[in-house]
mmCIF file of C-alpha atoms and ligand atoms in Angstrom:
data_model
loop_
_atom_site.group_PDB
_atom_site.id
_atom_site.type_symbol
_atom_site.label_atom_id
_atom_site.label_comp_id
_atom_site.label_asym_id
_atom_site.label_seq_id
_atom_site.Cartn_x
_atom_site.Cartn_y
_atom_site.Cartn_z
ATOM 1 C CA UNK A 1438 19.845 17.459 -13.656
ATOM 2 C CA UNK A 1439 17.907 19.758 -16.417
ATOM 3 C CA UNK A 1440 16.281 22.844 -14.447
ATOM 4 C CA UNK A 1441 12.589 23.072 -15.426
ATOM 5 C CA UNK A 1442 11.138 25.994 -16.488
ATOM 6 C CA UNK A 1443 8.470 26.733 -13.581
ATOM 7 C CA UNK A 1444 5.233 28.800 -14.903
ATOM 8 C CA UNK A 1445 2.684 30.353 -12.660
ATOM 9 C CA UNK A 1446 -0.792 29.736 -14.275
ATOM 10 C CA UNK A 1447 -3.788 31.917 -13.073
ATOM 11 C CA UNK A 1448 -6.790 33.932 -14.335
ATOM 12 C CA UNK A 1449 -9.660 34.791 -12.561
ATOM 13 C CA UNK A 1450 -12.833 32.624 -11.975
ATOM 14 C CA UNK A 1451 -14.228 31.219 -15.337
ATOM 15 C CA UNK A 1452 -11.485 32.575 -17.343
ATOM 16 C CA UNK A 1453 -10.271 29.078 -18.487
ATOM 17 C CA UNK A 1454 -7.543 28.103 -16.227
ATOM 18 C CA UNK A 1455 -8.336 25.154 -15.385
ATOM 19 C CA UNK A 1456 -8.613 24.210 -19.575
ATOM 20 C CA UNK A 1457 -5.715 25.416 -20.145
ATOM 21 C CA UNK A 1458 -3.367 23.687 -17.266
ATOM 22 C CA UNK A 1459 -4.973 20.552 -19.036
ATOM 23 C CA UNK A 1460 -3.562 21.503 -22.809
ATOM 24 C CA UNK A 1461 -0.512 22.590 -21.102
ATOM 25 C CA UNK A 1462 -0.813 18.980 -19.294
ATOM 26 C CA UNK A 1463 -1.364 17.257 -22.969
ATOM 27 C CA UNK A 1464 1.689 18.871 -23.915
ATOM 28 C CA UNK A 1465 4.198 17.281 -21.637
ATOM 29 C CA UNK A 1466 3.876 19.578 -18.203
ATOM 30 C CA UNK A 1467 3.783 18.518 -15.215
ATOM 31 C CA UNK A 1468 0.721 20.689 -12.837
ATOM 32 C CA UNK A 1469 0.887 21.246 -9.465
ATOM 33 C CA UNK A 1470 -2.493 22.197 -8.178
ATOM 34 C CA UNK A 1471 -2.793 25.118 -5.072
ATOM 35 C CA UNK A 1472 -5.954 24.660 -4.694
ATOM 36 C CA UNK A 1473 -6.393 20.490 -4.646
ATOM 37 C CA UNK A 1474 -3.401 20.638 -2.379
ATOM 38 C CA UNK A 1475 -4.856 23.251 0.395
ATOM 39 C CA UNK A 1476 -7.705 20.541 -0.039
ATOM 40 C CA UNK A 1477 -6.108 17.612 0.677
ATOM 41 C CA UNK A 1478 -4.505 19.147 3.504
ATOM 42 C CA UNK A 1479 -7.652 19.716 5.497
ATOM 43 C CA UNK A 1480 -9.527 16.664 4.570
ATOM 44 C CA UNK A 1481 -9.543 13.643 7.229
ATOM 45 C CA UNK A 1482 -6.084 13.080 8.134
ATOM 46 C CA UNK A 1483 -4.513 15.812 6.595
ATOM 47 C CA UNK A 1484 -1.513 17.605 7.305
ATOM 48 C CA UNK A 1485 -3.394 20.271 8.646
ATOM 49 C CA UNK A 1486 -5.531 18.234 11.102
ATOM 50 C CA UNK A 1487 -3.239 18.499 13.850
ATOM 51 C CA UNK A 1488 -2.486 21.927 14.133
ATOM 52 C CA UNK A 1489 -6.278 23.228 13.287
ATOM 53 C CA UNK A 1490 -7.111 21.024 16.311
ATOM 54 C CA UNK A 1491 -5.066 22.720 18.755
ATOM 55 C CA UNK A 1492 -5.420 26.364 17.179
ATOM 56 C CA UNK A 1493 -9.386 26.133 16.952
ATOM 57 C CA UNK A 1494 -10.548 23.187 18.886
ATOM 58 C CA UNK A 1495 -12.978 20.267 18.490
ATOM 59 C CA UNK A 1496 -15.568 22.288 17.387
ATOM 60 C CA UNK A 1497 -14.153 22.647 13.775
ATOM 61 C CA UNK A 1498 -13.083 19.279 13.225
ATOM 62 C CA UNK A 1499 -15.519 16.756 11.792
ATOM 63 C CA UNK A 1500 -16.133 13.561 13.551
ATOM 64 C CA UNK A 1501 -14.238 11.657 10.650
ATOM 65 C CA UNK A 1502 -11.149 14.104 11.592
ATOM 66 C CA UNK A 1503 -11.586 16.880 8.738
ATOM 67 C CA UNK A 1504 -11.686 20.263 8.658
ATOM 68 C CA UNK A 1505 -15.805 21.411 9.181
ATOM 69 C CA UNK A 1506 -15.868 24.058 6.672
ATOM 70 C CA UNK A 1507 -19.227 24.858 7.587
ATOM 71 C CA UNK A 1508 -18.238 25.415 11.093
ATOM 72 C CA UNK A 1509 -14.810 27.253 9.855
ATOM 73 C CA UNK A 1510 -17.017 29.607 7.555
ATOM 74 C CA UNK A 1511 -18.767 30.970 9.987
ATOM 75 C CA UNK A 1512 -16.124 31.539 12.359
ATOM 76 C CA UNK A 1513 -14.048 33.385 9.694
ATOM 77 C CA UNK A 1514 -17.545 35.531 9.125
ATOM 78 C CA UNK A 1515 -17.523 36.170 12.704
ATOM 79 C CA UNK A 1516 -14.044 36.761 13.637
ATOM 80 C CA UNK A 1517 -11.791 38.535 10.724
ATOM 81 C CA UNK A 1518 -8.982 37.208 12.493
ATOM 82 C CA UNK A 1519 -9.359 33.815 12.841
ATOM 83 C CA UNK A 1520 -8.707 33.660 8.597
ATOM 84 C CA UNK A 1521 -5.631 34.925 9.374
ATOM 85 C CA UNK A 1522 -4.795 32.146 11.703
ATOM 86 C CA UNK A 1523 -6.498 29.587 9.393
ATOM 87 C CA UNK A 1524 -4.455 30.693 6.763
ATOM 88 C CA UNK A 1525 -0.935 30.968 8.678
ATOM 89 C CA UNK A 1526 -1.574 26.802 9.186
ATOM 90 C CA UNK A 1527 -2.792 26.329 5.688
ATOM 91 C CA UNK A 1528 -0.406 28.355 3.107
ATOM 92 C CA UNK A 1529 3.172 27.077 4.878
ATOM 93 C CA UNK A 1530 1.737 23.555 4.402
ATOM 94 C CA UNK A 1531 0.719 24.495 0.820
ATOM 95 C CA UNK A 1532 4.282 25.776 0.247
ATOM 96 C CA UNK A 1533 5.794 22.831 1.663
ATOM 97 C CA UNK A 1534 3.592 19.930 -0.341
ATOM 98 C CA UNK A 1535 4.239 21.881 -3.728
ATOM 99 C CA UNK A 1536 8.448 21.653 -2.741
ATOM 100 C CA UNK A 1537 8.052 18.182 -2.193
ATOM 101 C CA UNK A 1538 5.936 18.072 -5.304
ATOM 102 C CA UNK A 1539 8.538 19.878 -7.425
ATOM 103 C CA UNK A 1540 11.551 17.718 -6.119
ATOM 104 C CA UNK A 1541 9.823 14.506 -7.434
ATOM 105 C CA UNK A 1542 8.800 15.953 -10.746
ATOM 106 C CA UNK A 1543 12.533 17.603 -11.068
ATOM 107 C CA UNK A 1544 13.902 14.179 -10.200
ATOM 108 C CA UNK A 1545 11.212 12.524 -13.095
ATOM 109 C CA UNK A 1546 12.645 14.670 -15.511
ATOM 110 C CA UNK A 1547 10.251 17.394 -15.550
ATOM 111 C CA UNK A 1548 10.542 20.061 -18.380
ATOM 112 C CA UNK A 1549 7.946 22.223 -17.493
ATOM 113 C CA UNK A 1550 6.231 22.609 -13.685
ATOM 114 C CA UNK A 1551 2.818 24.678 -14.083
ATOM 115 C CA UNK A 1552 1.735 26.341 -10.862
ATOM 116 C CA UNK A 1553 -2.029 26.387 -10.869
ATOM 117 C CA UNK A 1554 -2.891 29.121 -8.518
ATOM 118 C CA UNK A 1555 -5.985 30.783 -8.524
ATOM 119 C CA UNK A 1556 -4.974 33.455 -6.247
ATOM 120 C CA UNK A 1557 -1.507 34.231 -7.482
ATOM 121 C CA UNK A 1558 -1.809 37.892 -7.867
ATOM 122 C CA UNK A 1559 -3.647 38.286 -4.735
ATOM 123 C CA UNK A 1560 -0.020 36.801 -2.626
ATOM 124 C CA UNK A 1561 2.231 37.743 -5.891
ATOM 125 C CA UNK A 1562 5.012 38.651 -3.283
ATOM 126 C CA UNK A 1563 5.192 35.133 -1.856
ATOM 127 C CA UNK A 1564 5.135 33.458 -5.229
ATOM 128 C CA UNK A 1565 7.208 35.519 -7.742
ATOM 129 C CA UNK A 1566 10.623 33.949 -6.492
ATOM 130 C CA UNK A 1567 9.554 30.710 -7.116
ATOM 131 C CA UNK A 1568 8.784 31.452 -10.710
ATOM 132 C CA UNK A 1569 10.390 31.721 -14.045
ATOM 133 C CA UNK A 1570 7.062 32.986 -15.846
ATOM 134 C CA UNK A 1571 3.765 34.106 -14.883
ATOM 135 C CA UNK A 1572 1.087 32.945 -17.576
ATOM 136 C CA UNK A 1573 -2.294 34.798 -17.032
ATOM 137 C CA UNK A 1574 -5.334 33.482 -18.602
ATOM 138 C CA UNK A 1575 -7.728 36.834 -19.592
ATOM 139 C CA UNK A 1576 -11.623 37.345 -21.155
ATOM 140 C CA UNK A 1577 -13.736 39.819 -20.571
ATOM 141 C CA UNK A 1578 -15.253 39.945 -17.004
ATOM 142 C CA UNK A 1579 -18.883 39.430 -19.164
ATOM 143 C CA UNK A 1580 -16.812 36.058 -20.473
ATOM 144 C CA UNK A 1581 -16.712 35.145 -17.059
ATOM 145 C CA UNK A 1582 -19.692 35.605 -15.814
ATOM 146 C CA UNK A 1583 -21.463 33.363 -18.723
ATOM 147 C CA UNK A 1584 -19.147 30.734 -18.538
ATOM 148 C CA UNK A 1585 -19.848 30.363 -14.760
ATOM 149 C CA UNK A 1586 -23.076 30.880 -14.647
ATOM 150 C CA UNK A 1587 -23.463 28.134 -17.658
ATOM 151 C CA UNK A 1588 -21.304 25.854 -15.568
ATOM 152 C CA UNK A 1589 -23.139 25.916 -12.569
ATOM 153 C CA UNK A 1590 -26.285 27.370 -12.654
ATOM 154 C CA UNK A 1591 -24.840 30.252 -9.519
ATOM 155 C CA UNK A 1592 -26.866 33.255 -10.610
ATOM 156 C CA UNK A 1593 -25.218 37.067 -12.123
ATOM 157 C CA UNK A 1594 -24.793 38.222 -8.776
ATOM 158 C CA UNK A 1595 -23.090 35.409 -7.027
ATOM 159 C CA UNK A 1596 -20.761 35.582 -10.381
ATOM 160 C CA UNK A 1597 -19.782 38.966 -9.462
ATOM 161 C CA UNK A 1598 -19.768 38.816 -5.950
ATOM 162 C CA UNK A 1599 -16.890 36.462 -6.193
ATOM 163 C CA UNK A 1600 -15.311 37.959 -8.831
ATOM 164 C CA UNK A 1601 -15.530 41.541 -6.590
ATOM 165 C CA UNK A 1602 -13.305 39.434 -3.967
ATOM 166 C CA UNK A 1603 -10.785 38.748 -6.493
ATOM 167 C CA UNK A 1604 -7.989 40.976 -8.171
ATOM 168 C CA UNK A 1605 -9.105 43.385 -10.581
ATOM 169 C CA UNK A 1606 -8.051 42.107 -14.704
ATOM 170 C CA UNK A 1607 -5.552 45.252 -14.818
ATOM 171 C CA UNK A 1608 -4.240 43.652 -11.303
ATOM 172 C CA UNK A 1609 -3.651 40.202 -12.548
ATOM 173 C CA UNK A 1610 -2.718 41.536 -16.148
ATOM 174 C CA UNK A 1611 0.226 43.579 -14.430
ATOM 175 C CA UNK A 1612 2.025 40.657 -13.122
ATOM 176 C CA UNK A 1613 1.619 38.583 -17.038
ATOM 177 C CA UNK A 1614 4.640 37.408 -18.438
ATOM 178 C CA UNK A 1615 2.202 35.951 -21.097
ATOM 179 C CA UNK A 1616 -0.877 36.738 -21.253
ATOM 180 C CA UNK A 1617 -3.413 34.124 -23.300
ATOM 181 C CA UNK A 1618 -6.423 36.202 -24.587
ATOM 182 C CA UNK A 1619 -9.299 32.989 -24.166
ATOM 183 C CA UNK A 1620 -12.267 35.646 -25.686
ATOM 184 C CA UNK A 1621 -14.258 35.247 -28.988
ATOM 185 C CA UNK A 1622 -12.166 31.494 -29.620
ATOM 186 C CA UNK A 1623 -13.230 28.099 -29.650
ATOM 187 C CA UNK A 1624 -11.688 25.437 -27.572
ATOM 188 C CA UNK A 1625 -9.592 24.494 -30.440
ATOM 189 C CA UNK A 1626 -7.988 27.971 -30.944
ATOM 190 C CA UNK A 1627 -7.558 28.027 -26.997
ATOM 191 C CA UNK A 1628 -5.321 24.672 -27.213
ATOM 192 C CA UNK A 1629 -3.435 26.282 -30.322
ATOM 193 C CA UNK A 1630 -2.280 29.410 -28.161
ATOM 194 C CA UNK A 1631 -1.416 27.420 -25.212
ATOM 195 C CA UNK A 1632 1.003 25.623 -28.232
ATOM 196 C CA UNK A 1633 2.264 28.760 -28.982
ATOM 197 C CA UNK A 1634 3.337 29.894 -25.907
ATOM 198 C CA UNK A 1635 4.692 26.335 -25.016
ATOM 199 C CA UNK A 1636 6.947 26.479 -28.600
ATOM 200 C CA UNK A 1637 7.937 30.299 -27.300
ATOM 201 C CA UNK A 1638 9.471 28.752 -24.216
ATOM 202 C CA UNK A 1639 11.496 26.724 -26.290
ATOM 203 C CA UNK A 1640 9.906 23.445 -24.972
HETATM 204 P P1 ATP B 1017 -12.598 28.474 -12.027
HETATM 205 O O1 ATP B 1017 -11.784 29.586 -11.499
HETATM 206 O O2 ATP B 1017 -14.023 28.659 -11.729
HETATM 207 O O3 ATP B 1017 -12.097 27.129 -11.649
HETATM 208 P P2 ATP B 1017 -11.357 28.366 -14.642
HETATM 209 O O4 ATP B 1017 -10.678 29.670 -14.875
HETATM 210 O O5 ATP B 1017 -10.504 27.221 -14.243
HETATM 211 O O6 ATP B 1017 -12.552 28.554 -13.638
HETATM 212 P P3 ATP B 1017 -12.382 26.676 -16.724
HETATM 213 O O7 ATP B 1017 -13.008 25.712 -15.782
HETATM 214 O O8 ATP B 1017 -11.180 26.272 -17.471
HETATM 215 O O9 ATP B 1017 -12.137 28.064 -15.979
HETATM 216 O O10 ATP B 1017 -13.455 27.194 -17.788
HETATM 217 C C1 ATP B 1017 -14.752 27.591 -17.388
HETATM 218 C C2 ATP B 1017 -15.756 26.994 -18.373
HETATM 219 O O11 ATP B 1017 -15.639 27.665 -19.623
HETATM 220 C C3 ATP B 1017 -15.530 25.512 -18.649
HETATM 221 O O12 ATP B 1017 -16.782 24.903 -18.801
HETATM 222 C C4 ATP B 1017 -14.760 25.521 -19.976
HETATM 223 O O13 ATP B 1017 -14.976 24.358 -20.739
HETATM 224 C C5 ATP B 1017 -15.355 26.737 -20.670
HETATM 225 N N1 ATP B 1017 -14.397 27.390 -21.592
HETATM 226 C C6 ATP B 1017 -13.219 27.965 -21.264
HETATM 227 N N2 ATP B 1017 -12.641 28.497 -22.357
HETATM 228 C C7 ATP B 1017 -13.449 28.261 -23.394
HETATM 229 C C8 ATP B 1017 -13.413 28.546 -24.803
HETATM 230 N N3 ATP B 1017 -12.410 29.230 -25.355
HETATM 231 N N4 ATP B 1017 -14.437 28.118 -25.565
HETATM 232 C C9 ATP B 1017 -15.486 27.448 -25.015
HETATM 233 N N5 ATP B 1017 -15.596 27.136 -23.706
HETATM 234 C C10 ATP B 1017 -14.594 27.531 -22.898
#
């Protein structure tokens, strides 16, 4: 069976991620989402349920059987540690969904596997030996900030609050295999450089 070529997609918030995991899904990839999974895992019945119930107690679970994220937010506010705990239930499960994930697509005949992982740089370590390339998507931080804040209405500061919480550009553009410049193009150029680097890979 053909080894795919596994790329690690990332960027920071607003950067165009998300856009361009969907040209690289037009092309022929197949994307394995972080973030959906570490969603699905805590929603009513999820494979999280179980052990977030014995580490934390009735108190965060939902009475449909989910994970109260209101209840879990504050908690993590409160109690630095308790993220740390949250996160040594969520991120094995994570790990173990996108294996399972990546056996099926192998076994479909998958070419490419895109890794859509918002915070890759942030737990680089854990990811790099899973990955053949790391693709980071990069604008200027202003970029960001007015694509969010046209997106959703959040205001400047909340912008930059979250983007203060996440890994500096020169962070994220020290771990780029390829970096795609998405600044000062249209959505049209965007989906022509995510063809170039797909043609550069040789797929
Ligand atoms: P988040 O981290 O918040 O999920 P993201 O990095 O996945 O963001 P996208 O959702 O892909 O970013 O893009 C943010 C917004 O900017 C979207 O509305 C998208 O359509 C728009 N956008 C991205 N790139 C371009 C571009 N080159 N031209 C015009 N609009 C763009």
């Amino acid at each position: 069976m053909r080894k795919p070529l596994r790329l690690g997609l990332t960027g920071g918030i607003g950067s165009g991620k998300s856009t361009v995991a969907g040209f690289l899904a037009e092309a022929g990839a197949t994307i394995l989402d972080a973030d959906a999974i570490s969603r699905s895992v805590t929603q009513a019945g999820g494979r999280a349920i179980p052990a977030l119930l014995a580490e934390f107690g009735e108190e965060m679970i939902t009475p449909e059987g989910a994970l109260n994220r209101d209840a879990m937010r504050s908690l993590v506010f409160s109690n630095p540690n308790s993220k740390r705990q949250l996160e040594g239930i969520i991120h094995p499960l994570v790990g173990q969904i996108l294996q399972e994930q990546t056996q099926t697509a192998i076994e479909a005949g998958a070419g490419c596997l895109v890794f859509d992982i918002p915070l890759l740089v942030e737990s680089i370590a854990r990811w790099r030996p899973q990955l053949d390339r790391v693709c980071v998507v990069d604008c200027q931080p202003e970029t960001q900030i007015q694509r969010v804040m046209d997106r959703s209405g959040i205001s400047r500061q909340e912008v930059a609050q979250i983007m203060s919480q996440q890994a500096t550009r020169a962070e994220r553009l020290a771990c780029a295999d390829v970096v795609i410049l998405n600044d000062g193009i249209d959505l049209a150029q965007l989906k022509q450089r995510v063809h170039e680097m797909w043609v550069s890979f040789g797929l």
